[in-house]
Structure formats: structure tokens, C-alpha cells
Amino acid sequence: MSKITRRTCMTLALAAAAGGCAEFDPIFGALTPGPASDSLNGLAKAKGLRFGSCLGTGPSSAPGGAADRRGSQFDDANLRTLMTSQCGMLVPENELKWYSLRKSPTTFDFRRADKLVDFAEANGMAIRGHTLLWNRAQWFPDWVANYDFGPTPRAEAERMLRRHIETVCGRYGKRIFAYDVINETVMPETGELAETVFTKYLGPDVVDIAFHTAREAAPHAQLVYNDYMGWEPGGGKHRAGVLKLLERMKKNDVPVDALGVQSHIGSNNNPGGAPGFAEARETEWRKFLDEVVGMNLDLVVTEFDVHDKDVPGDIPTRDRAVADLGRAYLDLMLSYPRLRYVMAWGLVDKYSWLQNRPPRADGLPKRPCPYDENYRPKLLREAVANAFRAAPTRPSMKAG
Ligand code: GLA
């Protein structure tokens, strides 16, 4: 089958699930039989959706990042069991980022990423690749800033970017069904592209080059632009910048299939109680999503969690507020038929990245995930389950 036909089939599989293209149904093909029908993935699957989570292999090696206070998720057998019993999909939390893979300009270290890919595959989970290019200067390994791009820096930057994408996609082939080709390259304050060595030498073409290279290297894969623009009233510049980027991509025939909506909601980011929030959510946010799907793009919830840093009260009160906000958010997102799967950014509170962020005033651990530190389901788990139960069946997918 030619590349064009494959791509067409994937689009159909994602948007229309047409018969005869089953071998290119990247999400659903790998998932038989999958977790039980009352699992989060099972409930999602009954509506033609899927559910998954990130998983990490140990302390993050993010450059200049805060100390990672969490233990190793992958070494926790209870967490692994929860993953396999609830999730149909897995995304490596940090293991495919440049700072994890690229300790030097000439090397790739796939050991941690391989562990997760092997685990997901052995347990029938579909795998997302996050991310081929996190185009923010602070998230590259230090050597990138000091690299000598030589007398033809544009050509060298392009060569480096292509080689990275080709190497990652080449290693995993069809084992990875979707890539966040670029993560977070729009600055929320200005709506413009972030300044990095790649934008310095390639300008906005960095986006085109990354997506074209990914399409060539992984023709089967869903290609996603992923960012954290959200529904908060003050987020207009970020949303406008993302729309501008997507419009440019469509105009230039850049092969983008979906917008990844990270969905880190709650305190600090998209605070539910902010003035004007309810109006912004129903007007600005829907308008934004309408424009995205109007460009013939799918939507993906890629990193869902609910930050309770500023939510006061005892634990039942906090958990209720987190669940209510999460439910309202997912109901809105799931009202879009082009949203086909939801990824949580962690299943269990104690492993959430938010434990490494500024603490709550009362010093208590945060509770942003569907399960508590003892792997017990919380109200947020029920909210996610109920959002799937209430979701419209994806029109063109067979349920079940
Ligand atoms: C962003 C990135 C994720 C992750 C979170 C915080 O959303 O896309 O990979 O690093 O921040 O952990």
C-alpha cells in the first residue's frame, strides 16, 4: 500500500473507521481484548474512545529542573497493575524527550524508553510518542546551546533535527502509533514561536521540517502538535498563537493530523474559579476548539490532571472540587466527536509531576490524579468514568 493510501486509511480510521482499513487503525487495532469493560479504558471503549496514562521509569533528568521527589513509577508493581487494568494506552512521561535520549550530539540512549515500550506492548497498550521536539530552550540537553553549528548553521540545524526524528521513528516503527511531533512552541505571552537554536536557524520552517520528516519516517502515525493553551479567560494570546500556527501549517500542507490539548487544569493553570471563567469556557474555549476542528484536525487530550494547589479544605472537599472541575472539563471536551482518546498525566497522586511544583499552603500532598497514594479510586476516577459513560458514541466508530 502506498504512503498516500496508508495516510488516507489512517485518516479514515481516525475519523470514520471505514471498513477495509483495519490494519491501519492505529489506536484500536492493538487493543484486543484490553482491560475489563468497567475499567476506564473499557468505559471509554464502549463509546469508541480510549483512555491511557503516562508512566515514567525513574527520577527525571530534566536540565535545571527541580529535584524529582517522586519514586520510580515503573518499579512499583501496584502501579503497573493499575496501568494494565485501567489503560488501553501508554505514553512515556519523559523518556523520549531530548534531555533523556540525547546525552551528546552523537548518541541516543533508548534504554528507559524501550522499557516502557516493551511493557506497553506486552500488555496490549497502544503507545504515544512524546515528543520529537520540545521546542523550548530550557528543555534541551545543555550541549544543544553550546553546539557549533558551523559555517552553514541552517543546514546543520536541519540535519540535526531530521536525524533525531528519523532515528526515533526508525527505532520504534509501527510500535508507536502517534507522535507529539512538536510540543509547546507557542509562547503564551506573545503567541509567537519560542526562541531556540532551531527557530534561530530555521525560523518557522522548523515546524514544517519536523512534521514532514515525521511523516516520511512514520507514515502510519498520527502526527500531533501538542500545547497547553487552555480555557482560562487570560489565555487568549496563547490560543490565538496556536491557531495561527495551525493555519500556517494547513496552508503550507504540513502533515498535521491533530491538536494535542495537554489539559493540565486547575490551580495556576486554568483556575476554575477565576472571574469570567464560566463565560470564557463556553465562548472563547469552544470557539477555539471549533476553529481547530474546522481545520479538519482531530483533538486529543494528552496530559489530563487537575491541580489542587489552591483548593482549600479537607480532603473530601478538595477531592469533590477536583472531580467536579475534571468532569466539567471532560464533558466539554468529549462533546467534540473528533476527540478520540484521553490520556491522564499520571494515575496515582504520589507520582504526579505536580508534587515537584510549588507546594500547597498547608504543605499537604496534592491530589490531582484519579487514584490516591494507596491506589484507591478517588472521586476524580468516578468523574472520568462518568464522563465516558455520558459521552456521545463517536458517530462513525463501532462501539465495544
Ligand atoms: C508539559 C510536558 C510534559 C510534562 C509536563 C509536566 O506539559 O508536555 O511532558 O513535562 O509539562 O510534567
Short mmCIF file of C-alpha atoms in Angstrom, two decimals, residues 136-368:
data_model
loop_
_atom_site.label_atom_id
_atom_site.label_comp_id
_atom_site.label_asym_id
_atom_site.label_seq_id
_atom_site.Cartn_x
_atom_site.Cartn_y
_atom_site.Cartn_z
CA ARG A 136 11.72 25.36 24.31
CA ALA A 137 15.34 26.23 25.07
CA GLN A 138 15.20 25.07 28.70
CA TRP A 139 14.12 21.54 27.78
CA PHE A 140 17.07 20.69 25.54
CA PRO A 141 20.12 18.99 26.98
CA ASP A 142 22.82 21.58 27.76
CA TRP A 143 25.03 20.60 24.84
CA VAL A 144 22.48 21.91 22.33
CA ALA A 145 23.00 25.55 23.39
CA ASN A 146 26.79 25.19 23.08
CA TYR A 147 26.80 23.23 19.86
CA ASP A 148 28.89 24.61 16.99
CA PHE A 149 26.54 24.72 14.02
CA GLY A 150 29.49 25.58 11.76
CA PRO A 151 29.60 27.71 8.62
CA THR A 152 26.18 26.60 7.33
CA PRO A 153 24.13 26.63 10.51
CA ARG A 154 20.76 26.35 8.79
CA ALA A 155 21.77 23.16 7.03
CA GLU A 156 23.34 21.76 10.19
CA ALA A 157 20.27 22.54 12.33
CA GLU A 158 18.06 20.85 9.76
CA ARG A 159 20.36 17.84 9.60
CA MET A 160 20.35 17.50 13.39
CA LEU A 161 16.58 17.75 13.61
CA ARG A 162 15.97 15.30 10.78
CA ARG A 163 18.43 12.80 12.17
CA HIS A 164 16.79 12.92 15.58
CA ILE A 165 13.30 12.35 14.21
CA GLU A 166 14.38 9.66 11.76
CA THR A 167 16.30 7.81 14.46
CA VAL A 168 13.44 7.78 16.97
CA CYS A 169 10.76 6.91 14.42
CA GLY A 170 13.03 4.36 12.80
CA ARG A 171 13.67 2.59 16.09
CA TYR A 172 10.02 2.14 17.03
CA GLY A 173 8.33 1.78 13.65
CA LYS A 174 4.67 0.91 13.98
CA ARG A 175 5.04 0.18 17.68
CA ILE A 176 4.30 3.86 18.27
CA PHE A 177 1.01 4.94 16.72
CA ALA A 178 1.10 8.71 17.37
CA TYR A 179 3.76 11.36 17.90
CA ASP A 180 3.62 14.75 19.54
CA VAL A 181 5.89 15.95 16.78
CA ILE A 182 6.28 19.35 18.39
CA ASN A 183 5.49 20.23 21.98
CA GLU A 184 4.85 23.76 23.23
CA THR A 185 6.47 26.02 20.68
CA VAL A 186 3.97 28.89 21.04
CA MET A 187 4.77 31.40 23.79
CA PRO A 188 1.63 32.12 25.84
CA GLU A 189 2.59 35.76 26.46
CA THR A 190 3.01 36.69 22.79
CA GLY A 191 1.53 33.93 20.65
CA GLU A 192 4.86 33.83 18.77
CA LEU A 193 7.20 30.88 18.35
CA ALA A 194 9.66 30.20 21.16
CA GLU A 195 13.27 31.15 20.53
CA THR A 196 15.53 28.12 20.37
CA VAL A 197 18.54 27.17 18.28
CA PHE A 198 16.13 25.61 15.84
CA THR A 199 13.97 28.69 15.39
CA LYS A 200 17.15 30.78 15.31
CA TYR A 201 18.48 28.94 12.27
CA LEU A 202 15.31 27.59 10.65
CA GLY A 203 12.69 30.16 11.61
CA PRO A 204 9.11 28.89 11.45
CA ASP A 205 10.25 26.25 8.94
CA VAL A 206 11.34 24.22 11.96
CA VAL A 207 7.70 23.19 12.27
CA ASP A 208 7.35 22.20 8.61
CA ILE A 209 10.62 20.28 8.62
CA ALA A 210 9.76 18.38 11.79
CA PHE A 211 6.31 17.29 10.58
CA HIS A 212 7.43 16.38 7.05
CA THR A 213 10.29 14.35 8.44
CA ALA A 214 7.96 12.58 10.87
CA ARG A 215 5.52 11.78 8.09
CA GLU A 216 8.30 10.30 5.99
CA ALA A 217 9.81 8.37 8.89
CA ALA A 218 6.48 7.18 10.39
CA PRO A 219 3.89 7.27 7.61
CA HIS A 220 1.42 5.25 9.70
CA ALA A 221 1.47 7.63 12.67
CA GLN A 222 -0.97 10.24 13.86
CA LEU A 223 1.05 13.47 13.93
CA VAL A 224 0.14 15.92 16.66
CA TYR A 225 1.00 19.48 17.62
CA ASN A 226 0.79 19.50 21.46
CA ASP A 227 0.46 22.54 23.71
CA TYR A 228 -1.02 23.77 26.99
CA MET A 229 -3.31 26.53 25.78
CA GLY A 230 -6.44 26.27 27.88
CA TRP A 231 -9.87 27.57 28.78
CA GLU A 232 -8.81 30.33 31.20
CA PRO A 233 -10.00 33.88 30.43
CA GLY A 234 -6.42 35.20 30.21
CA GLY A 235 -5.30 32.61 27.69
CA GLY A 236 -6.32 34.46 24.53
CA LYS A 237 -2.84 35.16 23.17
CA HIS A 238 -1.78 31.57 23.59
CA ARG A 239 -4.90 30.24 21.88
CA ALA A 240 -4.56 32.79 19.05
CA GLY A 241 -0.90 31.87 18.59
CA VAL A 242 -1.73 28.16 18.33
CA LEU A 243 -4.48 28.85 15.80
CA LYS A 244 -2.06 30.98 13.77
CA LEU A 245 0.47 28.18 13.79
CA LEU A 246 -2.08 25.54 12.76
CA GLU A 247 -3.45 27.78 10.00
CA ARG A 248 0.05 28.28 8.64
CA MET A 249 0.63 24.54 8.72
CA LYS A 250 -2.58 23.79 6.86
CA LYS A 251 -1.85 26.50 4.30
CA ASN A 252 1.61 25.04 3.66
CA ASP A 253 0.36 21.43 3.51
CA VAL A 254 2.31 20.49 6.60
CA PRO A 255 1.10 17.00 7.58
CA VAL A 256 -0.54 17.61 10.96
CA ASP A 257 -3.40 15.32 11.99
CA ALA A 258 -4.44 16.56 15.41
CA LEU A 259 -4.06 19.17 18.12
CA GLY A 260 -2.94 17.77 21.45
CA VAL A 261 -4.66 19.67 24.24
CA GLN A 262 -2.49 18.99 27.28
CA SER A 263 -5.30 19.66 29.78
CA HIS A 264 -3.38 20.42 32.96
CA ILE A 265 -6.36 22.14 34.52
CA GLY A 266 -6.92 23.56 37.99
CA SER A 267 -4.74 25.85 40.14
CA ASN A 268 -2.13 28.05 38.45
CA ASN A 269 -3.14 26.90 35.03
CA ASN A 270 -6.75 27.36 34.03
CA PRO A 271 -8.12 28.07 37.53
CA GLY A 272 -11.78 27.10 37.59
CA GLY A 273 -12.84 29.85 39.96
CA ALA A 274 -11.28 32.84 38.16
CA PRO A 275 -13.54 35.75 37.31
CA GLY A 276 -15.05 35.37 33.88
CA PHE A 277 -14.14 31.70 33.81
CA ALA A 278 -17.59 30.29 33.11
CA GLU A 279 -18.13 32.68 30.21
CA ALA A 280 -14.66 32.14 28.75
CA ARG A 281 -15.14 28.41 28.89
CA GLU A 282 -18.41 28.48 26.97
CA THR A 283 -17.39 31.12 24.47
CA GLU A 284 -13.63 31.52 23.97
CA TRP A 285 -12.68 27.92 24.56
CA ARG A 286 -15.41 26.43 22.41
CA LYS A 287 -14.66 28.98 19.72
CA PHE A 288 -11.04 27.89 19.80
CA LEU A 289 -11.90 24.18 19.60
CA ASP A 290 -14.45 24.85 16.84
CA GLU A 291 -11.77 26.59 14.82
CA VAL A 292 -9.37 23.69 15.30
CA VAL A 293 -11.84 21.05 14.14
CA GLY A 294 -12.90 23.45 11.39
CA MET A 295 -9.38 22.99 10.02
CA ASN A 296 -10.13 19.27 9.70
CA LEU A 297 -7.96 18.35 12.68
CA ASP A 298 -8.65 15.78 15.37
CA LEU A 299 -8.43 16.65 19.06
CA VAL A 300 -6.53 14.65 21.65
CA VAL A 301 -6.48 15.16 25.42
CA THR A 302 -2.83 14.34 26.04
CA GLU A 303 -1.94 15.21 29.67
CA PHE A 304 -5.07 15.47 31.84
CA ASP A 305 -4.77 16.24 35.55
CA VAL A 306 -6.44 18.65 37.99
CA HIS A 307 -4.08 20.74 40.11
CA ASP A 308 -5.45 21.37 43.62
CA LYS A 309 -2.66 23.60 44.90
CA ASP A 310 -5.07 26.40 45.80
CA VAL A 311 -8.15 24.36 46.60
CA PRO A 312 -8.83 24.85 50.33
CA GLY A 313 -10.44 22.48 52.77
CA ASP A 314 -10.24 18.94 53.98
CA ILE A 315 -9.55 16.04 51.69
CA PRO A 316 -13.18 15.16 50.82
CA THR A 317 -13.82 18.81 49.96
CA ARG A 318 -10.70 19.01 47.80
CA ASP A 319 -11.45 15.73 46.06
CA ARG A 320 -15.01 16.89 45.31
CA ALA A 321 -13.78 20.16 43.80
CA VAL A 322 -11.14 18.38 41.69
CA ALA A 323 -13.69 15.84 40.47
CA ASP A 324 -16.30 18.49 39.61
CA LEU A 325 -13.81 20.57 37.64
CA GLY A 326 -12.46 17.50 35.88
CA ARG A 327 -15.95 16.33 34.95
CA ALA A 328 -16.99 19.74 33.58
CA TYR A 329 -13.80 19.84 31.51
CA LEU A 330 -14.11 16.33 30.12
CA ASP A 331 -17.81 16.77 29.34
CA LEU A 332 -16.94 19.78 27.25
CA MET A 333 -14.02 18.10 25.53
CA LEU A 334 -15.91 14.87 24.89
CA SER A 335 -18.75 16.80 23.26
CA TYR A 336 -16.38 17.07 20.28
CA PRO A 337 -16.70 13.87 18.22
CA ARG A 338 -13.22 14.43 16.84
CA LEU A 339 -11.79 13.83 20.29
CA ARG A 340 -10.89 10.16 20.18
CA TYR A 341 -8.83 9.48 23.27
CA VAL A 342 -7.92 10.86 26.69
CA MET A 343 -4.53 10.47 28.34
CA ALA A 344 -4.11 11.20 32.07
CA TRP A 345 -0.78 12.66 33.16
CA GLY A 346 -0.39 10.01 35.85
CA LEU A 347 -2.88 7.69 37.55
CA VAL A 348 -1.69 7.93 41.16
CA ASP A 349 -1.31 11.14 43.18
CA LYS A 350 2.06 10.42 44.73
CA TYR A 351 3.75 10.14 41.34
CA SER A 352 2.27 13.29 39.83
CA TRP A 353 4.76 15.85 38.48
CA LEU A 354 2.74 18.41 40.45
CA GLN A 355 4.29 17.11 43.71
CA ASN A 356 7.53 18.69 42.43
CA ARG A 357 5.91 22.07 41.84
CA PRO A 358 5.38 24.82 44.48
CA PRO A 359 3.56 23.24 47.43
CA ARG A 360 0.12 23.89 48.87
CA ALA A 361 -0.07 26.42 51.69
CA ASP A 362 -0.95 23.64 54.14
CA GLY A 363 2.02 21.55 52.98
CA LEU A 364 -0.17 18.51 52.26
CA PRO A 365 0.48 16.37 49.19
CA LYS A 366 -1.55 17.29 46.13
CA ARG A 367 -4.39 15.12 44.84
CA PRO A 368 -4.56 15.73 41.07
#
